[in-house]
mmCIF file of C-alpha atoms in Angstrom:
data_model
loop_
_atom_site.group_PDB
_atom_site.id
_atom_site.type_symbol
_atom_site.label_atom_id
_atom_site.label_comp_id
_atom_site.label_asym_id
_atom_site.label_seq_id
_atom_site.Cartn_x
_atom_site.Cartn_y
_atom_site.Cartn_z
ATOM 1 C CA MET W 1 28.930 -2.408 -3.577
ATOM 2 C CA ALA W 2 32.694 -1.686 -5.122
ATOM 3 C CA GLY W 3 33.369 -4.764 -6.790
ATOM 4 C CA MET W 4 30.225 -4.667 -8.805
ATOM 5 C CA LYS W 5 31.216 -3.469 -12.600
ATOM 6 C CA SER W 6 29.526 -0.727 -15.163
ATOM 7 C CA ASN W 7 30.476 -2.904 -18.252
ATOM 8 C CA TRP W 8 26.454 -4.631 -17.919
ATOM 9 C CA PRO W 9 24.860 -2.260 -20.483
ATOM 10 C CA LEU W 10 21.920 -4.241 -21.075
ATOM 11 C CA LEU W 11 21.534 -5.134 -17.205
ATOM 12 C CA ARG W 12 17.658 -4.939 -16.771
ATOM 13 C CA ASP W 13 16.634 -6.374 -12.832
ATOM 14 C CA LEU W 14 18.805 -5.437 -10.436
ATOM 15 C CA ASP W 15 18.026 -6.804 -6.958
ATOM 16 C CA LEU W 16 20.132 -5.508 -3.881
ATOM 17 C CA SER W 17 17.770 -6.457 -0.564
ATOM 18 C CA CYS W 18 19.328 -7.361 2.391
ATOM 19 C CA ASN W 19 22.076 -5.765 2.030
ATOM 20 C CA ASP W 20 22.269 -3.347 4.531
ATOM 21 C CA LEU W 21 23.462 -0.372 2.260
ATOM 22 C CA THR W 22 23.799 3.116 2.996
ATOM 23 C CA ALA W 23 23.549 6.328 1.800
ATOM 24 C CA SER W 24 27.596 5.827 0.382
ATOM 25 C CA ALA W 25 26.335 2.681 -1.805
ATOM 26 C CA MET W 26 23.604 4.460 -3.399
ATOM 27 C CA SER W 27 26.438 7.167 -4.498
ATOM 28 C CA TYR W 28 28.618 4.558 -5.869
ATOM 29 C CA LEU W 29 25.697 2.650 -7.422
ATOM 30 C CA THR W 30 24.436 5.583 -9.719
ATOM 31 C CA GLN W 31 27.852 6.329 -11.068
ATOM 32 C CA LEU W 32 27.844 2.141 -12.410
ATOM 33 C CA ASN W 33 25.292 4.324 -15.225
ATOM 34 C CA TRP W 34 23.205 1.160 -16.099
ATOM 35 C CA THR W 35 20.667 3.214 -17.671
ATOM 36 C CA ARG W 36 18.583 0.257 -18.797
ATOM 37 C CA VAL W 37 17.454 -1.274 -15.152
ATOM 38 C CA ALA W 38 13.938 -1.338 -15.369
ATOM 39 C CA ILE W 39 13.595 -3.475 -11.652
ATOM 40 C CA LEU W 40 15.006 -2.136 -8.579
ATOM 41 C CA ASP W 41 15.010 -3.985 -5.887
ATOM 42 C CA LEU W 42 16.504 -2.188 -2.497
ATOM 43 C CA ARG W 43 14.079 -3.960 0.097
ATOM 44 C CA TYR W 44 15.003 -4.424 3.791
ATOM 45 C CA ASN W 45 17.984 -1.688 4.007
ATOM 46 C CA HIS W 46 17.090 0.064 6.701
ATOM 47 C CA LYS W 47 20.475 2.274 6.970
ATOM 48 C CA LEU W 48 18.989 3.636 3.608
ATOM 49 C CA ASP W 49 17.615 7.721 4.957
ATOM 50 C CA SER W 50 16.851 10.684 2.807
ATOM 51 C CA LYS W 51 20.846 11.277 1.825
ATOM 52 C CA ALA W 52 20.032 8.474 0.480
ATOM 53 C CA ILE W 53 17.190 9.206 -1.733
ATOM 54 C CA GLU W 54 19.075 12.557 -2.301
ATOM 55 C CA LYS W 55 22.061 10.061 -4.215
ATOM 56 C CA LEU W 56 19.742 7.411 -5.076
ATOM 57 C CA ALA W 57 17.870 10.404 -7.269
ATOM 58 C CA SER W 58 20.390 11.707 -8.430
ATOM 59 C CA GLY W 59 21.291 8.869 -10.913
ATOM 60 C CA SER W 60 20.028 8.168 -14.556
ATOM 61 C CA TRP W 61 17.001 5.891 -14.555
ATOM 62 C CA PRO W 62 15.240 6.827 -17.640
ATOM 63 C CA CYS W 63 13.867 2.913 -17.514
ATOM 64 C CA LEU W 64 12.746 2.720 -14.133
ATOM 65 C CA ARG W 65 9.407 0.819 -14.237
ATOM 66 C CA SER W 66 9.089 -0.936 -10.855
ATOM 67 C CA LEU W 67 10.293 -0.196 -7.492
ATOM 68 C CA ALA W 68 10.746 -1.772 -4.226
ATOM 69 C CA ILE W 69 12.665 0.260 -1.261
ATOM 70 C CA HIS W 70 12.484 0.323 2.461
ATOM 71 C CA GLY W 71 14.923 2.714 4.652
ATOM 72 C CA SER W 72 14.087 5.194 7.555
ATOM 73 C CA PHE W 73 13.538 8.158 4.670
ATOM 74 C CA GLY W 74 10.383 10.060 5.657
ATOM 75 C CA LEU W 75 7.958 9.356 2.799
ATOM 76 C CA LYS W 76 6.897 12.877 1.432
ATOM 77 C CA TYR W 77 10.931 13.061 0.906
ATOM 78 C CA PHE W 78 10.715 9.721 -1.133
ATOM 79 C CA VAL W 79 7.517 10.995 -2.792
ATOM 80 C CA GLN W 80 8.942 14.262 -3.960
ATOM 81 C CA ALA W 81 12.213 12.432 -5.125
ATOM 82 C CA ALA W 82 10.330 10.145 -7.165
ATOM 83 C CA ALA W 83 7.830 12.695 -8.861
ATOM 84 C CA SER W 84 10.807 14.486 -10.233
ATOM 85 C CA SER W 85 13.359 11.529 -10.932
ATOM 86 C CA TRP W 86 11.177 8.603 -11.591
ATOM 87 C CA PRO W 87 8.295 9.578 -14.059
ATOM 88 C CA LEU W 88 7.728 6.153 -16.052
ATOM 89 C CA LEU W 89 7.074 3.968 -12.068
ATOM 90 C CA GLU W 90 4.431 1.258 -12.467
ATOM 91 C CA THR W 91 5.230 -0.760 -9.439
ATOM 92 C CA VAL W 92 6.211 1.405 -6.125
ATOM 93 C CA ASP W 93 7.064 -0.989 -2.700
ATOM 94 C CA VAL W 94 8.109 1.378 -0.814
ATOM 95 C CA GLN W 95 8.525 1.058 3.629
ATOM 96 C CA CYS W 96 10.135 4.031 5.168
ATOM 97 C CA ALA W 97 9.473 5.822 8.857
ATOM 98 C CA TYR W 98 7.216 7.694 10.648
ATOM 99 C CA SER W 99 6.956 11.374 10.014
ATOM 100 C CA PRO W 100 4.351 13.552 12.015
ATOM 101 C CA PRO W 101 0.649 13.423 9.855
ATOM 102 C CA ARG W 102 0.698 16.240 7.608
ATOM 103 C CA VAL W 103 -0.551 17.026 3.557
ATOM 104 C CA VAL W 104 1.675 14.402 0.985
ATOM 105 C CA SER W 105 1.547 16.299 -2.382
ATOM 106 C CA PHE W 106 1.468 13.029 -4.460
ATOM 107 C CA ALA W 107 1.082 15.618 -7.189
ATOM 108 C CA GLY W 108 3.267 13.858 -9.899
ATOM 109 C CA PHE W 109 4.293 10.952 -8.265
ATOM 110 C CA ALA W 110 3.809 7.774 -10.701
ATOM 111 C CA PRO W 111 1.012 8.913 -12.978
ATOM 112 C CA ASN W 112 1.349 5.545 -14.490
ATOM 113 C CA ALA W 113 1.270 4.018 -11.344
ATOM 114 C CA ARG W 114 -0.142 0.258 -11.275
ATOM 115 C CA ASP W 115 0.585 -1.363 -8.171
ATOM 116 C CA LEU W 116 1.126 0.758 -4.834
ATOM 117 C CA SER W 117 1.929 -0.471 -1.747
ATOM 118 C CA ILE W 118 3.044 2.181 1.253
ATOM 119 C CA VAL W 119 3.957 1.194 4.278
ATOM 120 C CA THR W 120 5.200 3.296 7.531
ATOM 121 C CA PHE W 121 6.373 2.227 10.900
ATOM 122 C CA CYS W 122 6.779 3.442 14.340
ATOM 123 C CA PRO W 123 5.634 3.101 17.466
ATOM 124 C CA PRO W 124 2.061 3.213 17.589
ATOM 125 C CA VAL W 125 1.254 7.374 18.561
ATOM 126 C CA LYS W 126 -2.288 9.224 19.027
ATOM 127 C CA GLN W 127 -3.192 10.931 15.044
ATOM 128 C CA GLY W 128 -1.948 7.456 13.509
ATOM 129 C CA THR W 129 1.157 6.746 11.656
ATOM 130 C CA PHE W 130 -0.137 7.364 7.673
ATOM 131 C CA GLY W 131 -3.581 9.481 8.677
ATOM 132 C CA MET W 132 -5.740 11.419 7.237
ATOM 133 C CA PRO W 133 -3.802 14.058 6.032
ATOM 134 C CA ALA W 134 -1.454 11.360 3.907
ATOM 135 C CA VAL W 135 -4.671 9.893 2.414
ATOM 136 C CA SER W 136 -6.191 13.291 1.839
ATOM 137 C CA GLY W 137 -2.768 13.522 -0.799
ATOM 138 C CA LEU W 138 -3.567 9.714 -2.282
ATOM 139 C CA THR W 139 -7.172 10.496 -2.720
ATOM 140 C CA GLN W 140 -6.254 13.447 -4.607
ATOM 141 C CA ALA W 141 -4.104 11.871 -7.150
ATOM 142 C CA HIS W 142 -4.891 10.805 -10.445
ATOM 143 C CA TRP W 143 -3.708 7.363 -11.197
ATOM 144 C CA PRO W 144 -6.452 6.093 -14.015
ATOM 145 C CA ASN W 145 -4.358 2.654 -14.094
ATOM 146 C CA LEU W 146 -3.769 2.049 -10.104
ATOM 147 C CA GLN W 147 -5.010 -1.282 -9.389
ATOM 148 C CA THR W 148 -3.209 -2.702 -6.156
ATOM 149 C CA LEU W 149 -3.666 -0.674 -3.245
ATOM 150 C CA ASP W 150 -1.566 -1.494 -0.345
ATOM 151 C CA LEU W 151 -1.602 0.247 2.991
ATOM 152 C CA ARG W 152 -1.102 -2.405 5.581
ATOM 153 C CA CYS W 153 -0.089 -1.977 9.208
ATOM 154 C CA SER W 154 -0.284 1.815 8.602
ATOM 155 C CA HIS W 155 -2.743 3.388 11.268
ATOM 156 C CA LEU W 156 -5.289 4.880 9.129
ATOM 157 C CA GLY W 157 -7.575 5.660 11.619
ATOM 158 C CA SER W 158 -11.568 6.478 11.189
ATOM 159 C CA ALA W 159 -10.259 9.952 9.273
ATOM 160 C CA GLY W 160 -7.812 8.000 6.665
ATOM 161 C CA ILE W 161 -10.413 4.783 6.152
ATOM 162 C CA THR W 162 -13.555 7.759 5.379
ATOM 163 C CA GLN W 163 -11.168 9.952 3.280
ATOM 164 C CA LEU W 164 -9.785 6.530 1.300
ATOM 165 C CA SER W 165 -13.768 6.737 0.403
ATOM 166 C CA MET W 166 -13.466 9.169 -1.905
ATOM 167 C CA GLY W 167 -10.675 7.798 -4.137
ATOM 168 C CA ARG W 168 -11.312 7.370 -7.943
ATOM 169 C CA TRP W 169 -9.423 4.436 -9.171
ATOM 170 C CA PRO W 170 -11.514 3.330 -11.806
ATOM 171 C CA LEU W 171 -9.438 0.144 -12.225
ATOM 172 C CA LEU W 172 -8.577 -0.958 -8.645
ATOM 173 C CA SER W 173 -8.959 -4.392 -8.269
ATOM 174 C CA LYS W 174 -6.782 -5.213 -4.780
ATOM 175 C CA LEU W 175 -7.415 -3.044 -1.659
ATOM 176 C CA ASP W 176 -5.163 -4.023 1.294
ATOM 177 C CA LEU W 177 -5.856 -2.287 4.741
ATOM 178 C CA THR W 178 -4.940 -5.296 6.807
ATOM 179 C CA GLN W 179 -4.587 -3.454 10.260
ATOM 180 C CA VAL W 180 -5.097 -0.349 9.627
ATOM 181 C CA GLN W 181 -7.176 0.075 12.816
ATOM 182 C CA GLN W 182 -5.759 -1.871 15.662
ATOM 183 C CA HIS W 183 -6.688 -0.332 19.714
ATOM 184 C CA SER W 184 -10.265 0.307 19.394
ATOM 185 C CA THR W 185 -13.472 -0.859 17.622
ATOM 186 C CA LEU W 186 -14.281 1.867 15.267
ATOM 187 C CA PRO W 187 -17.810 3.276 14.568
ATOM 188 C CA PRO W 188 -20.000 1.672 11.839
ATOM 189 C CA TRP W 189 -20.362 5.101 10.566
ATOM 190 C CA VAL W 190 -16.623 4.477 9.292
ATOM 191 C CA TYR W 191 -17.173 1.500 7.491
ATOM 192 C CA ALA W 192 -20.675 2.911 5.685
ATOM 193 C CA ARG W 193 -18.410 5.580 4.452
ATOM 194 C CA LEU W 194 -15.887 3.091 3.026
ATOM 195 C CA ALA W 195 -18.900 1.016 1.116
ATOM 196 C CA GLN W 196 -19.278 3.906 -0.282
ATOM 197 C CA GLY W 197 -15.687 3.543 -2.602
ATOM 198 C CA ASN W 198 -16.538 3.727 -5.987
ATOM 199 C CA TRP W 199 -14.415 0.531 -7.468
ATOM 200 C CA PRO W 200 -16.174 -1.656 -9.902
ATOM 201 C CA GLN W 201 -13.274 -3.989 -10.453
ATOM 202 C CA LEU W 202 -12.941 -4.400 -6.943
ATOM 203 C CA THR W 203 -11.958 -8.210 -6.282
ATOM 204 C CA TYR W 204 -10.140 -8.180 -2.918
ATOM 205 C CA LEU W 205 -10.647 -6.364 -0.108
ATOM 206 C CA SER W 206 -9.045 -7.048 3.284
ATOM 207 C CA LEU W 207 -10.209 -5.614 6.796
ATOM 208 C CA ALA W 208 -8.423 -7.774 8.854
ATOM 209 C CA GLY W 209 -7.401 -6.390 12.195
ATOM 210 C CA HIS W 210 -9.467 -3.863 12.776
ATOM 211 C CA ARG W 211 -11.689 -4.980 15.757
ATOM 212 C CA MET W 212 -15.164 -4.499 14.000
ATOM 213 C CA ASP W 213 -17.684 -5.655 15.573
ATOM 214 C CA ASP W 214 -21.403 -6.537 14.138
ATOM 215 C CA ASP W 215 -22.291 -3.637 13.624
ATOM 216 C CA CYS W 216 -19.577 -2.231 11.373
ATOM 217 C CA ALA W 217 -19.684 -5.266 9.135
ATOM 218 C CA ALA W 218 -22.967 -5.330 8.666
ATOM 219 C CA GLU W 219 -22.606 -1.622 7.086
ATOM 220 C CA LEU W 220 -20.605 -3.635 4.360
ATOM 221 C CA VAL W 221 -23.596 -5.489 2.892
ATOM 222 C CA ASN W 222 -24.754 -1.470 1.138
ATOM 223 C CA ALA W 223 -21.174 -1.899 -0.933
ATOM 224 C CA ASP W 224 -21.459 -1.829 -4.698
ATOM 225 C CA TRP W 225 -18.664 -4.054 -5.959
ATOM 226 C CA PRO W 226 -20.041 -6.338 -8.079
ATOM 227 C CA LYS W 227 -16.932 -8.181 -8.934
ATOM 228 C CA LEU W 228 -15.341 -8.563 -4.956
ATOM 229 C CA GLN W 229 -14.104 -12.251 -5.334
ATOM 230 C CA THR W 230 -11.930 -12.123 -1.626
ATOM 231 C CA LEU W 231 -13.169 -10.621 1.738
ATOM 232 C CA ASP W 232 -11.092 -10.973 4.511
ATOM 233 C CA LEU W 233 -12.189 -10.342 7.946
ATOM 234 C CA VAL W 234 -9.456 -11.980 10.079
ATOM 235 C CA TYR W 235 -8.850 -11.538 14.076
ATOM 236 C CA ASN W 236 -12.618 -9.111 14.034
ATOM 237 C CA HIS W 237 -14.897 -8.823 16.844
ATOM 238 C CA ILE W 238 -17.756 -10.043 14.799
ATOM 239 C CA THR W 239 -20.084 -13.317 16.017
ATOM 240 C CA THR W 240 -22.619 -15.654 13.881
ATOM 241 C CA ASP W 241 -25.182 -12.737 13.899
ATOM 242 C CA GLY W 242 -22.709 -10.556 12.374
ATOM 243 C CA TYR W 243 -21.612 -13.275 9.301
ATOM 244 C CA ALA W 244 -25.166 -13.777 8.733
ATOM 245 C CA ARG W 245 -25.377 -9.690 8.000
ATOM 246 C CA ILE W 246 -22.582 -10.156 5.340
ATOM 247 C CA ALA W 247 -23.949 -12.950 3.839
ATOM 248 C CA GLN W 248 -26.675 -10.873 2.755
ATOM 249 C CA GLY W 249 -23.922 -9.040 -0.156
ATOM 250 C CA ASN W 250 -24.836 -8.425 -2.966
ATOM 251 C CA TRP W 251 -21.231 -9.950 -4.052
ATOM 252 C CA PRO W 252 -22.035 -12.545 -6.790
ATOM 253 C CA ASP W 253 -18.656 -13.388 -7.982
ATOM 254 C CA LEU W 254 -17.564 -13.998 -4.043
ATOM 255 C CA LYS W 255 -15.681 -17.089 -3.706
ATOM 256 C CA ASN W 256 -13.661 -17.004 -0.769
ATOM 257 C CA ILE W 257 -13.988 -15.022 2.625
ATOM 258 C CA TYR W 258 -12.065 -15.503 5.177
ATOM 259 C CA LEU W 259 -13.341 -15.155 8.885
ATOM 260 C CA GLN W 260 -12.118 -15.543 12.874
ATOM 261 C CA ALA W 261 -14.020 -17.325 14.956
ATOM 262 C CA GLN W 262 -12.344 -18.924 18.471
ATOM 263 C CA ILE W 263 -11.213 -21.799 17.668
ATOM 264 C CA GLY W 264 -8.903 -19.927 14.944
ATOM 265 C CA THR W 265 -9.254 -18.848 11.653
ATOM 266 C CA MET W 266 -12.232 -19.999 9.006
ATOM 267 C CA TYR W 267 -11.746 -20.182 5.140
ATOM 268 C CA PHE W 268 -14.645 -20.740 3.362
ATOM 269 C CA ALA W 269 -14.400 -21.441 -0.472
ATOM 270 C CA LEU W 270 -18.063 -20.338 -2.221
#
């Protein structure tokens, strides 16, 4: 970082991924006064902690629209910093540390958001790593332009998945819930609630790795997602009976469905 120069006034895209950066590096970065940076990539810098977020937020980033950052900071701390410091964010890719389930308010966070990827990590715990309180904050957020929501591997559990169905995102086209339920099969009513999600523009849905059985899969056919094109159901416990029930779904635009069989993954292009 010390070798970087500040005399690049037109710098717009800055990729510092995989550099093992720390809070001191963030402090130095803010001194360079690159006020036109619109895309900042800080992925795979897992030493970035809450102090690093504080340093980064103290800088002037008036044009920042895309931020990808991975670290050991807490989700709630990141959301608060982003809401106050980066109001123009449209694309966010954040991987951060687990903190005990609590309500995370997304009020003021990325009001122009189009693409959100939020992944929390830690050893599995009973309550889940993202959990219903955090999902409650998501569903209360006002994101009229949101098109992509990626919560894969966030261990939502039954409460989190059902709460997610309350999200009102009229332009949502991609919803990735891969492996948000890993350790047991959820009751069918959970997927019945998910199928109530009012997402008329949805084209892609991943429920891979949920351990879904035939009864769970059957609940999806009641969903009103007329533009659905891709449905990913790999790594579930669905039999041929379940596949037959899925085939009854009213998805006229469905082109791709991914299913898991004993011999491996089956891909169908319809």
